[in-house]
Amino acid sequence: MEYKSALEESIHAKVTAEERITDEEALYLFNSASLSYLGVLANEIREKRHGNNTYFNKNFHLEPTNVCLYTCTFCSYSRLIKKREEGWEYSMDEMLDIVKSYDGKDVTEVHIVGGVLPQYDLKFYTELFSSIKKHRPELHVKALTPVEYHYIFKKAKVSYEEGMRQIKESGVDSMPGGGAEIFHAEIRDQIAGGKCSGEEWLRIHEIWHELGQRSNATMLYGHIENYEHRIDHLSKLRQLQDKTGGFQTFIPLKFRNKNNQLSHLSESTVIEDLKNYAISRIYLDNFDHIKAYWPMIGRDTAQLSLSFGVDDLDGTIDDTTKIYTMAGSEEQSPTLTTQELVQMIRRVGRKPIERDTLYNVMTDFTDHEFEDDKYYKGYISLPVSN
Ligand code: V47
Ligand code: SF4
């Protein structure tokens, strides 16, 4: 490979030797490296760790409410309390009915997250989680973020340690990565509407990991932050992961600008998105997986991301999450069948592997033949006609 500078050559040598890059080197990558250089490095790491394997799972989302006490400026999803009649607030029974509507369906995970409201307190949630587990013990419950936990523990006057212990006991298996946004107070204070701080977010994950549990991490990028803020965010995650090893997956979330208070900002370009995936893969040497959340990034960029460090595409969710459709993602009705997701992965020469939440392999779809497989004829990337 031809390098633009001695620094590029030495960063590549580090990556090949599986050595960690510094914050200064990460800043160089964001500011000066070409997309093709970043792709080569990130793909080298991805293929060393996972070969062509590309993971996905079968999950559904349960969103208790879209009414929220907080006022995050990037959020297109929530309705303020004073306009609560425009939103939904499910009761315990309604939520259990939603879970029951998946009885007999081939799903391994329920992802539960939504707005923050006083009636959804620690008692409500522990009852909800234990009822779900009682009904369907093998269903993996991936629930709530430090945003909700910080609020409900404070309200119940229990410490984070005691609260997380009760949450674990009630049946929560893992924690999703949401609510991280940008940790740096300079940005967080402007966008995160008064919710938990970056330090509190990290502390709650740390306690969860100390209880022997796993979680994910996200970063909301492409709004008012700069590259130093992104590196600060990645650095805090890398440090905590050194300490606990409890994170499974890092999920960069591209800011979408429809129907929120930051609609005047333009969205990041696909090139910027791919750069961000690649640098995340290169920098986070202690994270096993990098996920592209396809309902948010769109199917085409999700396919491209598989050459820029990404090895996971989240799930075959049906239309149960409203977060991104309300924020203007091109995925207006984010549903993909297993067959469609498998074909999407195959068309870019990767191997589709269905996993459970903890990355145990459920089904290797590499050579799987679907009954009505009218599209797939090999590793080709021809457009699909219906
Ligand atoms: O925390 C909200 C983001 C997150 C917008 O752990 C927005 O497996 C872009 O964390 N533009 C929630 N992003 C979603 C989330 C997630 C999704 C998929 C998988 C996992 C996992 C976690 O959505 C929020 C916030 O950062 N968000 N509004 C917006 N306008
Ligand atoms: Fe509420 Fe979450 Fe939206 Fe912030 S991002 S306003 S905490 S629903």
GROMACS .gro file of C-alpha atoms and ligand atoms in nm:
model
  424
    1MET     CA    1   0.000   0.000   0.000
    2GLU     CA    2   0.117   0.355  -0.067
    3TYR     CA    3   0.111   0.578   0.240
    4LYS     CA    4   0.054   0.954   0.255
    5SER     CA    5   0.289   0.990   0.552
    6ALA     CA    6   0.522   0.800   0.787
    7LEU     CA    7   0.247   0.825   1.047
    8GLU     CA    8   0.006   0.634   0.824
    9GLU     CA    9   0.264   0.361   0.780
   10SER     CA   10   0.326   0.335   1.154
   11ILE     CA   11  -0.048   0.328   1.237
   12HIS     CA   12  -0.093   0.045   0.987
   13ALA     CA   13   0.201  -0.142   1.144
   14LYS     CA   14   0.039  -0.103   1.485
   15VAL     CA   15  -0.292  -0.237   1.359
   16THR     CA   16  -0.120  -0.538   1.201
   17ALA     CA   17   0.071  -0.604   1.526
   18GLU     CA   18  -0.259  -0.569   1.720
   19GLU     CA   19  -0.126  -0.272   1.912
   20ARG     CA   20  -0.346   0.007   2.040
   21ILE     CA   21  -0.357   0.347   1.867
   22THR     CA   22  -0.338   0.671   2.066
   23ASP     CA   23  -0.587   0.957   2.079
   24GLU     CA   24  -0.351   1.171   1.867
   25GLU     CA   25  -0.337   0.899   1.604
   26ALA     CA   26  -0.716   0.872   1.609
   27LEU     CA   27  -0.739   1.247   1.554
   28TYR     CA   28  -0.506   1.214   1.254
   29LEU     CA   29  -0.732   0.941   1.114
   30PHE     CA   30  -1.043   1.156   1.150
   31ASN     CA   31  -0.880   1.468   1.003
   32SER     CA   32  -0.649   1.338   0.735
   33ALA     CA   33  -0.678   0.971   0.639
   34SER     CA   34  -0.846   0.866   0.317
   35LEU     CA   35  -1.151   0.644   0.320
   36SER     CA   36  -0.969   0.369   0.131
   37TYR     CA   37  -0.682   0.365   0.385
   38LEU     CA   38  -0.930   0.346   0.674
   39GLY     CA   39  -1.121   0.069   0.499
   40VAL     CA   40  -0.807  -0.143   0.455
   41LEU     CA   41  -0.712  -0.113   0.823
   42ALA     CA   42  -1.060  -0.166   0.963
   43ASN     CA   43  -1.125  -0.458   0.733
   44GLU     CA   44  -0.797  -0.619   0.832
   45ILE     CA   45  -0.909  -0.616   1.197
   46ARG     CA   46  -1.261  -0.729   1.110
   47GLU     CA   47  -1.145  -1.025   0.901
   48LYS     CA   48  -0.877  -1.128   1.152
   49ARG     CA   49  -1.141  -1.146   1.425
   50HIS     CA   50  -1.448  -1.265   1.242
   51GLY     CA   51  -1.349  -1.368   0.890
   52ASN     CA   52  -1.654  -1.309   0.673
   53ASN     CA   53  -1.899  -1.379   0.956
   54THR     CA   54  -2.172  -1.118   0.981
   55TYR     CA   55  -2.402  -1.148   1.277
   56PHE     CA   56  -2.767  -1.067   1.320
   57ASN     CA   57  -3.037  -1.167   1.563
   58LYS     CA   58  -3.412  -1.204   1.571
   59ASN     CA   59  -3.562  -0.955   1.808
   60PHE     CA   60  -3.855  -0.725   1.865
   61HIS     CA   61  -3.880  -0.388   2.036
   62LEU     CA   62  -4.112  -0.298   2.321
   63GLU     CA   63  -4.139   0.078   2.373
   64PRO     CA   64  -4.344   0.146   2.691
   65THR     CA   65  -4.400   0.513   2.610
   66ASN     CA   66  -4.284   0.796   2.388
   67VAL     CA   67  -4.372   1.061   2.644
   68CYS     CA   68  -4.067   1.184   2.828
   69LEU     CA   69  -3.968   1.415   3.110
   70TYR     CA   70  -3.643   1.498   2.939
   71THR     CA   71  -3.598   1.729   2.644
   72CYS     CA   72  -3.304   1.600   2.438
   73THR     CA   73  -3.271   1.834   2.143
   74PHE     CA   74  -3.191   1.553   1.894
   75CYS     CA   75  -3.492   1.343   1.989
   76SER     CA   76  -3.773   1.313   1.734
   77TYR     CA   77  -3.945   1.043   1.923
   78SER     CA   78  -4.059   1.191   2.250
   79ARG     CA   79  -4.360   1.406   2.330
   80LEU     CA   80  -4.333   1.647   2.619
   81ILE     CA   81  -4.553   1.581   2.920
   82LYS     CA   82  -4.773   1.881   2.832
   83LYS     CA   83  -4.853   1.716   2.498
   84ARG     CA   84  -4.882   1.364   2.635
   85GLU     CA   85  -5.215   1.300   2.457
   86GLU     CA   86  -5.018   1.286   2.130
   87GLY     CA   87  -4.813   0.992   2.251
   88TRP     CA   88  -4.868   0.645   2.394
   89GLU     CA   89  -4.827   0.513   2.750
   90TYR     CA   90  -4.874   0.137   2.769
   91SER     CA   91  -5.003  -0.029   3.084
   92MET     CA   92  -4.841  -0.342   3.226
   93ASP     CA   93  -5.112  -0.559   3.066
   94GLU     CA   94  -5.073  -0.393   2.728
   95MET     CA   95  -4.700  -0.457   2.737
   96LEU     CA   96  -4.746  -0.819   2.837
   97ASP     CA   97  -4.997  -0.857   2.554
   98ILE     CA   98  -4.734  -0.729   2.310
   99VAL     CA   99  -4.485  -0.984   2.442
  100LYS     CA  100  -4.749  -1.258   2.417
  101SER     CA  101  -4.823  -1.162   2.056
  102TYR     CA  102  -4.478  -1.306   1.978
  103ASP     CA  103  -4.559  -1.645   2.132
  104GLY     CA  104  -4.458  -1.920   1.894
  105LYS     CA  105  -4.260  -1.673   1.681
  106ASP     CA  106  -3.895  -1.730   1.614
  107VAL     CA  107  -3.745  -1.445   1.822
  108THR     CA  108  -3.473  -1.469   2.086
  109GLU     CA  109  -3.469  -1.116   2.230
  110VAL     CA  110  -3.697  -0.835   2.340
  111HIS     CA  111  -3.533  -0.490   2.341
  112ILE     CA  112  -3.716  -0.263   2.587
  113VAL     CA  113  -3.653   0.111   2.588
  114GLY     CA  114  -3.860   0.430   2.575
  115GLY     CA  115  -3.928   0.765   2.739
  116VAL     CA  116  -3.894   0.842   3.109
  117LEU     CA  117  -4.212   0.895   3.315
  118PRO     CA  118  -4.287   0.876   3.690
  119GLN     CA  119  -4.538   0.588   3.666
  120TYR     CA  120  -4.270   0.364   3.517
  121ASP     CA  121  -4.076   0.328   3.840
  122LEU     CA  122  -3.851   0.060   3.986
  123LYS     CA  123  -4.147  -0.141   4.118
  124PHE     CA  124  -4.329  -0.124   3.783
  125TYR     CA  125  -4.027  -0.233   3.583
  126THR     CA  126  -3.917  -0.517   3.813
  127GLU     CA  127  -4.275  -0.650   3.798
  128LEU     CA  128  -4.279  -0.618   3.419
  129PHE     CA  129  -3.947  -0.798   3.377
  130SER     CA  130  -4.033  -1.083   3.611
  131SER     CA  131  -4.372  -1.127   3.442
  132ILE     CA  132  -4.206  -1.147   3.099
  133LYS     CA  133  -3.957  -1.402   3.231
  134LYS     CA  134  -4.233  -1.604   3.396
  135HIS     CA  135  -4.424  -1.611   3.069
  136ARG     CA  136  -4.128  -1.689   2.841
  137PRO     CA  137  -3.812  -1.776   3.037
  138GLU     CA  138  -3.587  -1.831   2.736
  139LEU     CA  139  -3.660  -1.488   2.584
  140HIS     CA  140  -3.355  -1.265   2.641
  141VAL     CA  141  -3.460  -0.938   2.805
  142LYS     CA  142  -3.236  -0.649   2.693
  143ALA     CA  143  -3.380  -0.360   2.884
  144LEU     CA  144  -3.347   0.008   2.972
  145THR     CA  145  -3.046   0.234   2.973
  146PRO     CA  146  -2.871   0.431   3.249
  147VAL     CA  147  -3.108   0.717   3.159
  148GLU     CA  148  -3.405   0.524   3.298
  149TYR     CA  149  -3.204   0.347   3.569
  150HIS     CA  150  -3.059   0.671   3.707
  151TYR     CA  151  -3.412   0.817   3.725
  152ILE     CA  152  -3.592   0.519   3.880
  153PHE     CA  153  -3.320   0.450   4.139
  154LYS     CA  154  -3.317   0.813   4.248
  155LYS     CA  155  -3.695   0.808   4.279
  156ALA     CA  156  -3.687   0.483   4.478
  157LYS     CA  157  -3.401   0.620   4.692
  158VAL     CA  158  -3.177   0.322   4.629
  159SER     CA  159  -2.811   0.324   4.531
  160TYR     CA  160  -2.706   0.226   4.179
  161GLU     CA  161  -2.557  -0.093   4.326
  162GLU     CA  162  -2.879  -0.195   4.502
  163GLY     CA  163  -3.095  -0.091   4.206
  164MET     CA  164  -2.894  -0.290   3.952
  165ARG     CA  165  -2.899  -0.591   4.183
  166GLN     CA  166  -3.281  -0.578   4.194
  167ILE     CA  167  -3.296  -0.533   3.816
  168LYS     CA  168  -3.077  -0.838   3.761
  169GLU     CA  169  -3.287  -1.041   4.003
  170SER     CA  170  -3.607  -0.942   3.822
  171GLY     CA  171  -3.483  -1.108   3.504
  172VAL     CA  172  -3.303  -0.849   3.292
  173ASP     CA  173  -3.032  -1.030   3.099
  174SER     CA  174  -2.844  -0.743   2.938
  175MET     CA  175  -2.844  -0.370   2.889
  176PRO     CA  176  -2.869  -0.200   2.548
  177GLY     CA  177  -2.627   0.077   2.453
  178GLY     CA  178  -2.862   0.376   2.436
  179GLY     CA  179  -2.849   0.706   2.622
  180ALA     CA  180  -2.472   0.747   2.574
  181GLU     CA  181  -2.502   1.026   2.313
  182ILE     CA  182  -2.174   1.219   2.361
  183PHE     CA  183  -2.025   1.193   2.710
  184HIS     CA  184  -1.829   1.520   2.706
  185ALA     CA  185  -2.017   1.778   2.919
  186GLU     CA  186  -1.946   2.056   2.667
  187ILE     CA  187  -2.179   1.878   2.423
  188ARG     CA  188  -2.395   1.669   2.655
  189ASP     CA  189  -2.515   1.978   2.846
  190GLN     CA  190  -2.644   2.124   2.518
  191ILE     CA  191  -2.822   1.818   2.377
  192ALA     CA  192  -2.916   1.572   2.650
  193GLY     CA  193  -3.206   1.760   2.812
  194GLY     CA  194  -3.104   1.714   3.177
  195LYS     CA  195  -3.070   1.335   3.177
  196CYS     CA  196  -2.787   1.142   3.344
  197SER     CA  197  -2.430   1.261   3.292
  198GLY     CA  198  -2.163   1.077   3.097
  199GLU     CA  199  -1.996   0.973   3.423
  200GLU     CA  200  -2.328   0.835   3.558
  201TRP     CA  201  -2.388   0.643   3.234
  202LEU     CA  202  -2.045   0.484   3.260
  203ARG     CA  203  -2.080   0.409   3.633
  204ILE     CA  204  -2.410   0.223   3.585
  205HIS     CA  205  -2.256   0.007   3.312
  206GLU     CA  206  -1.956  -0.058   3.537
  207ILE     CA  207  -2.180  -0.180   3.821
  208TRP     CA  208  -2.377  -0.397   3.578
  209HIS     CA  209  -2.055  -0.552   3.450
  210GLU     CA  210  -1.938  -0.613   3.808
  211LEU     CA  211  -2.258  -0.815   3.855
  212GLY     CA  212  -2.131  -1.040   3.576
  213GLN     CA  213  -2.367  -0.900   3.310
  214ARG     CA  214  -2.304  -0.774   2.957
  215SER     CA  215  -2.408  -0.455   2.782
  216ASN     CA  216  -2.363  -0.250   2.463
  217ALA     CA  217  -2.244   0.104   2.404
  218THR     CA  218  -2.348   0.368   2.150
  219MET     CA  219  -2.232   0.712   2.035
  220LEU     CA  220  -2.466   0.962   1.872
  221TYR     CA  221  -2.251   1.146   1.618
  222GLY     CA  222  -2.282   1.399   1.339
  223HIS     CA  223  -2.455   1.689   1.516
  224ILE     CA  224  -2.271   1.963   1.713
  225GLU     CA  225  -1.976   1.759   1.837
  226ASN     CA  226  -1.627   1.769   1.689
  227TYR     CA  227  -1.373   1.491   1.641
  228GLU     CA  228  -1.209   1.556   1.980
  229HIS     CA  229  -1.545   1.493   2.149
  230ARG     CA  230  -1.586   1.166   1.959
  231ILE     CA  231  -1.237   1.054   2.060
  232ASP     CA  232  -1.304   1.149   2.423
  233HIS     CA  233  -1.618   0.933   2.407
  234LEU     CA  234  -1.435   0.636   2.253
  235SER     CA  235  -1.152   0.676   2.502
  236LYS     CA  236  -1.387   0.659   2.803
  237LEU     CA  237  -1.545   0.343   2.662
  238ARG     CA  238  -1.206   0.184   2.595
  239GLN     CA  239  -1.093   0.263   2.951
  240LEU     CA  240  -1.402   0.113   3.110
  241GLN     CA  241  -1.376  -0.193   2.888
  242ASP     CA  242  -1.014  -0.239   3.005
  243LYS     CA  243  -1.147  -0.244   3.360
  244THR     CA  244  -1.453  -0.469   3.322
  245GLY     CA  245  -1.456  -0.639   2.981
  246GLY     CA  246  -1.837  -0.624   2.999
  247PHE     CA  247  -1.917  -0.451   2.669
  248GLN     CA  248  -2.004  -0.671   2.375
  249THR     CA  249  -2.074  -0.431   2.091
  250PHE     CA  250  -2.020  -0.070   1.994
  251ILE     CA  251  -2.297   0.091   1.787
  252PRO     CA  252  -2.229   0.430   1.627
  253LEU     CA  253  -2.565   0.607   1.578
  254LYS     CA  254  -2.586   0.863   1.299
  255PHE     CA  255  -2.782   1.174   1.397
  256ARG     CA  256  -3.099   1.201   1.187
  257ASN     CA  257  -3.244   1.550   1.157
  258LYS     CA  258  -3.620   1.523   1.097
  259ASN     CA  259  -3.876   1.648   1.350
  260ASN     CA  260  -3.642   1.757   1.626
  261GLN     CA  261  -3.489   2.074   1.766
  262LEU     CA  262  -3.168   2.019   1.567
  263SER     CA  263  -3.340   1.996   1.228
  264HIS     CA  264  -3.139   2.297   1.105
  265LEU     CA  265  -2.824   2.081   1.111
  266SER     CA  266  -2.741   1.879   0.804
  267GLU     CA  267  -2.678   1.507   0.840
  268SER     CA  268  -2.337   1.344   0.803
  269THR     CA  269  -2.246   1.207   0.461
  270VAL     CA  270  -2.212   0.835   0.386
  271ILE     CA  271  -1.835   0.888   0.361
  272GLU     CA  272  -1.834   1.033   0.712
  273ASP     CA  273  -2.043   0.740   0.835
  274LEU     CA  274  -1.802   0.486   0.688
  275LYS     CA  275  -1.501   0.675   0.828
  276ASN     CA  276  -1.662   0.673   1.169
  277TYR     CA  277  -1.727   0.296   1.158
  278ALA     CA  278  -1.370   0.230   1.047
  279ILE     CA  279  -1.206   0.450   1.311
  280SER     CA  280  -1.429   0.300   1.581
  281ARG     CA  281  -1.313  -0.048   1.473
  282ILE     CA  282  -0.947   0.060   1.474
  283TYR     CA  283  -0.959   0.250   1.806
  284LEU     CA  284  -1.174   0.013   2.013
  285ASP     CA  285  -0.928  -0.276   2.015
  286ASN     CA  286  -1.094  -0.427   2.323
  287PHE     CA  287  -1.447  -0.444   2.177
  288ASP     CA  288  -1.536  -0.768   2.000
  289HIS     CA  289  -1.809  -0.628   1.774
  290ILE     CA  290  -1.903  -0.315   1.581
  291LYS     CA  291  -2.268  -0.293   1.484
  292ALA     CA  292  -2.439  -0.097   1.207
  293TYR     CA  293  -2.800  -0.050   1.307
  294TRP     CA  294  -2.959  -0.085   0.963
  295PRO     CA  295  -3.301   0.073   1.039
  296MET     CA  296  -3.115   0.394   1.112
  297ILE     CA  297  -2.832   0.393   0.863
  298GLY     CA  298  -3.028   0.237   0.573
  299ARG     CA  299  -2.970  -0.091   0.393
  300ASP     CA  300  -2.716   0.032   0.135
  301THR     CA  301  -2.483   0.195   0.387
  302ALA     CA  302  -2.527  -0.107   0.615
  303GLN     CA  303  -2.399  -0.328   0.332
  304LEU     CA  304  -2.106  -0.092   0.266
  305SER     CA  305  -2.021  -0.079   0.637
  306LEU     CA  306  -1.937  -0.451   0.626
  307SER     CA  307  -1.616  -0.348   0.446
  308PHE     CA  308  -1.538  -0.077   0.703
  309GLY     CA  309  -1.506  -0.275   1.026
  310VAL     CA  310  -1.868  -0.367   1.093
  311ASP     CA  311  -1.949  -0.735   1.165
  312ASP     CA  312  -2.303  -0.707   1.304
  313LEU     CA  313  -2.630  -0.574   1.159
  314ASP     CA  314  -2.859  -0.596   1.464
  315GLY     CA  315  -3.183  -0.780   1.391
  316THR     CA  316  -3.469  -0.875   1.171
  317ILE     CA  317  -3.689  -0.639   1.371
  318ASP     CA  318  -4.038  -0.594   1.247
  319ASP     CA  319  -4.195  -0.250   1.260
  320THR     CA  320  -4.176  -0.225   1.641
  321THR     CA  321  -3.937   0.065   1.682
  322LYS     CA  322  -4.042   0.417   1.601
  323ILE     CA  323  -3.722   0.597   1.701
  324TYR     CA  324  -3.575   0.622   1.354
  325THR     CA  325  -3.883   0.647   1.137
  326MET     CA  326  -3.977   0.953   1.341
  327ALA     CA  327  -3.626   1.097   1.303
  328GLY     CA  328  -3.626   1.075   0.924
  329SER     CA  329  -3.433   0.758   0.847
  330GLU     CA  330  -3.477   0.635   0.491
  331GLU     CA  331  -3.612   0.315   0.647
  332GLN     CA  332  -3.972   0.431   0.683
  333SER     CA  333  -4.097   0.089   0.777
  334PRO     CA  334  -3.800  -0.102   0.910
  335THR     CA  335  -3.882  -0.463   0.851
  336LEU     CA  336  -3.658  -0.725   0.702
  337THR     CA  337  -3.729  -1.094   0.692
  338THR     CA  338  -3.452  -1.339   0.771
  339GLN     CA  339  -3.431  -1.419   0.401
  340GLU     CA  340  -3.389  -1.053   0.305
  341LEU     CA  341  -3.125  -0.991   0.570
  342VAL     CA  342  -2.939  -1.308   0.472
  343GLN     CA  343  -2.943  -1.200   0.107
  344MET     CA  344  -2.825  -0.851   0.195
  345ILE     CA  345  -2.521  -1.000   0.371
  346ARG     CA  346  -2.450  -1.260   0.101
  347ARG     CA  347  -2.457  -1.004  -0.177
  348VAL     CA  348  -2.147  -0.835  -0.039
  349GLY     CA  349  -1.962  -1.163  -0.001
  350ARG     CA  350  -2.008  -1.213   0.374
  351LYS     CA  351  -2.143  -1.506   0.573
  352PRO     CA  352  -2.478  -1.452   0.748
  353ILE     CA  353  -2.480  -1.594   1.099
  354GLU     CA  354  -2.784  -1.574   1.323
  355ARG     CA  355  -2.668  -1.521   1.682
  356ASP     CA  356  -2.839  -1.481   2.015
  357THR     CA  357  -2.783  -1.164   2.220
  358LEU     CA  358  -2.464  -1.303   2.373
  359TYR     CA  359  -2.322  -1.403   2.031
  360ASN     CA  360  -2.381  -1.775   2.062
  361VAL     CA  361  -2.434  -1.902   1.707
  362MET     CA  362  -2.795  -2.003   1.644
  363THR     CA  363  -2.786  -2.078   1.269
  364ASP     CA  364  -2.516  -2.045   1.006
  365PHE     CA  365  -2.703  -1.930   0.694
  366THR     CA  366  -2.400  -1.939   0.463
  367ASP     CA  367  -2.523  -2.229   0.253
  368HIS     CA  368  -2.883  -2.229   0.364
  369GLU     CA  369  -3.131  -2.264   0.081
  370PHE     CA  370  -3.462  -2.090   0.118
  371GLU     CA  371  -3.760  -2.256  -0.043
  372ASP     CA  372  -3.844  -1.964  -0.270
  373ASP     CA  373  -3.493  -1.828  -0.309
  374LYS     CA  374  -3.559  -1.632  -0.624
  375TYR     CA  375  -3.276  -1.379  -0.579
  376TYR     CA  376  -2.966  -1.542  -0.445
  377LYS     CA  377  -2.745  -1.707  -0.702
  378GLY     CA  378  -2.402  -1.648  -0.547
  379TYR     CA  379  -2.188  -1.364  -0.422
  380ILE     CA  380  -2.310  -1.106  -0.669
  381SER     CA  381  -2.428  -0.756  -0.609
  382LEU     CA  382  -2.691  -0.710  -0.874
  383PRO     CA  383  -2.991  -0.498  -0.787
  384VAL     CA  384  -3.292  -0.696  -0.683
  385SER     CA  385  -3.609  -0.678  -0.889
  386ASN     CA  386  -3.930  -0.799  -0.736
  387V47     O1  387  -3.000   0.683   2.297
  387V47     C1  388  -3.254   0.930   1.937
  387V47     C2  389  -3.064   0.762   1.956
  387V47     C3  390  -3.075   0.581   2.091
  387V47     C4  391  -3.211   1.013   1.741
  387V47     O2  392  -2.784  -0.182   2.227
  387V47     C5  393  -3.120   0.911   1.767
  387V47     O3  394  -2.828  -0.324   2.070
  387V47     C6  395  -3.021   0.945   1.564
  387V47     O4  396  -2.946   0.292   2.167
  387V47     N1  397  -3.102   1.047   1.534
  387V47     C7  398  -3.160   0.459   2.125
  387V47     N2  399  -3.026   0.877   1.679
  387V47     C8  400  -3.133   0.341   2.031
  387V47     C9  401  -3.019   0.254   2.079
  387V47    C10  402  -2.995   0.120   2.020
  387V47    C11  403  -3.046   0.090   1.894
  387V47    C12  404  -3.023  -0.038   1.844
  387V47    C13  405  -2.955  -0.135   1.913
  387V47    C14  406  -2.906  -0.103   2.040
  387V47    C15  407  -2.836  -0.209   2.118
  387V47    C16  408  -2.925   0.025   2.093
  387V47     O5  409  -3.125   0.637   1.970
  387V47    C17  410  -3.077   0.697   2.184
  387V47    C18  411  -3.021   0.807   2.096
  387V47     O6  412  -2.881   0.807   2.100
  387V47     N3  413  -3.149   0.864   1.890
  387V47     N4  414  -3.294   1.023   1.847
  387V47    C19  415  -3.199   1.085   1.617
  387V47     N5  416  -3.278   1.189   1.586
  388SF4    FE1  417  -3.640   1.116   2.642
  388SF4    FE2  418  -3.464   0.943   2.541
  388SF4    FE3  419  -3.585   1.122   2.379
  388SF4    FE4  420  -3.403   1.204   2.556
  388SF4     S1  421  -3.365   1.065   2.382
  388SF4     S2  422  -3.605   1.301   2.519
  388SF4     S3  423  -3.438   1.065   2.729
  388SF4     S4  424  -3.688   0.955   2.490
   0.00000   0.00000   0.00000
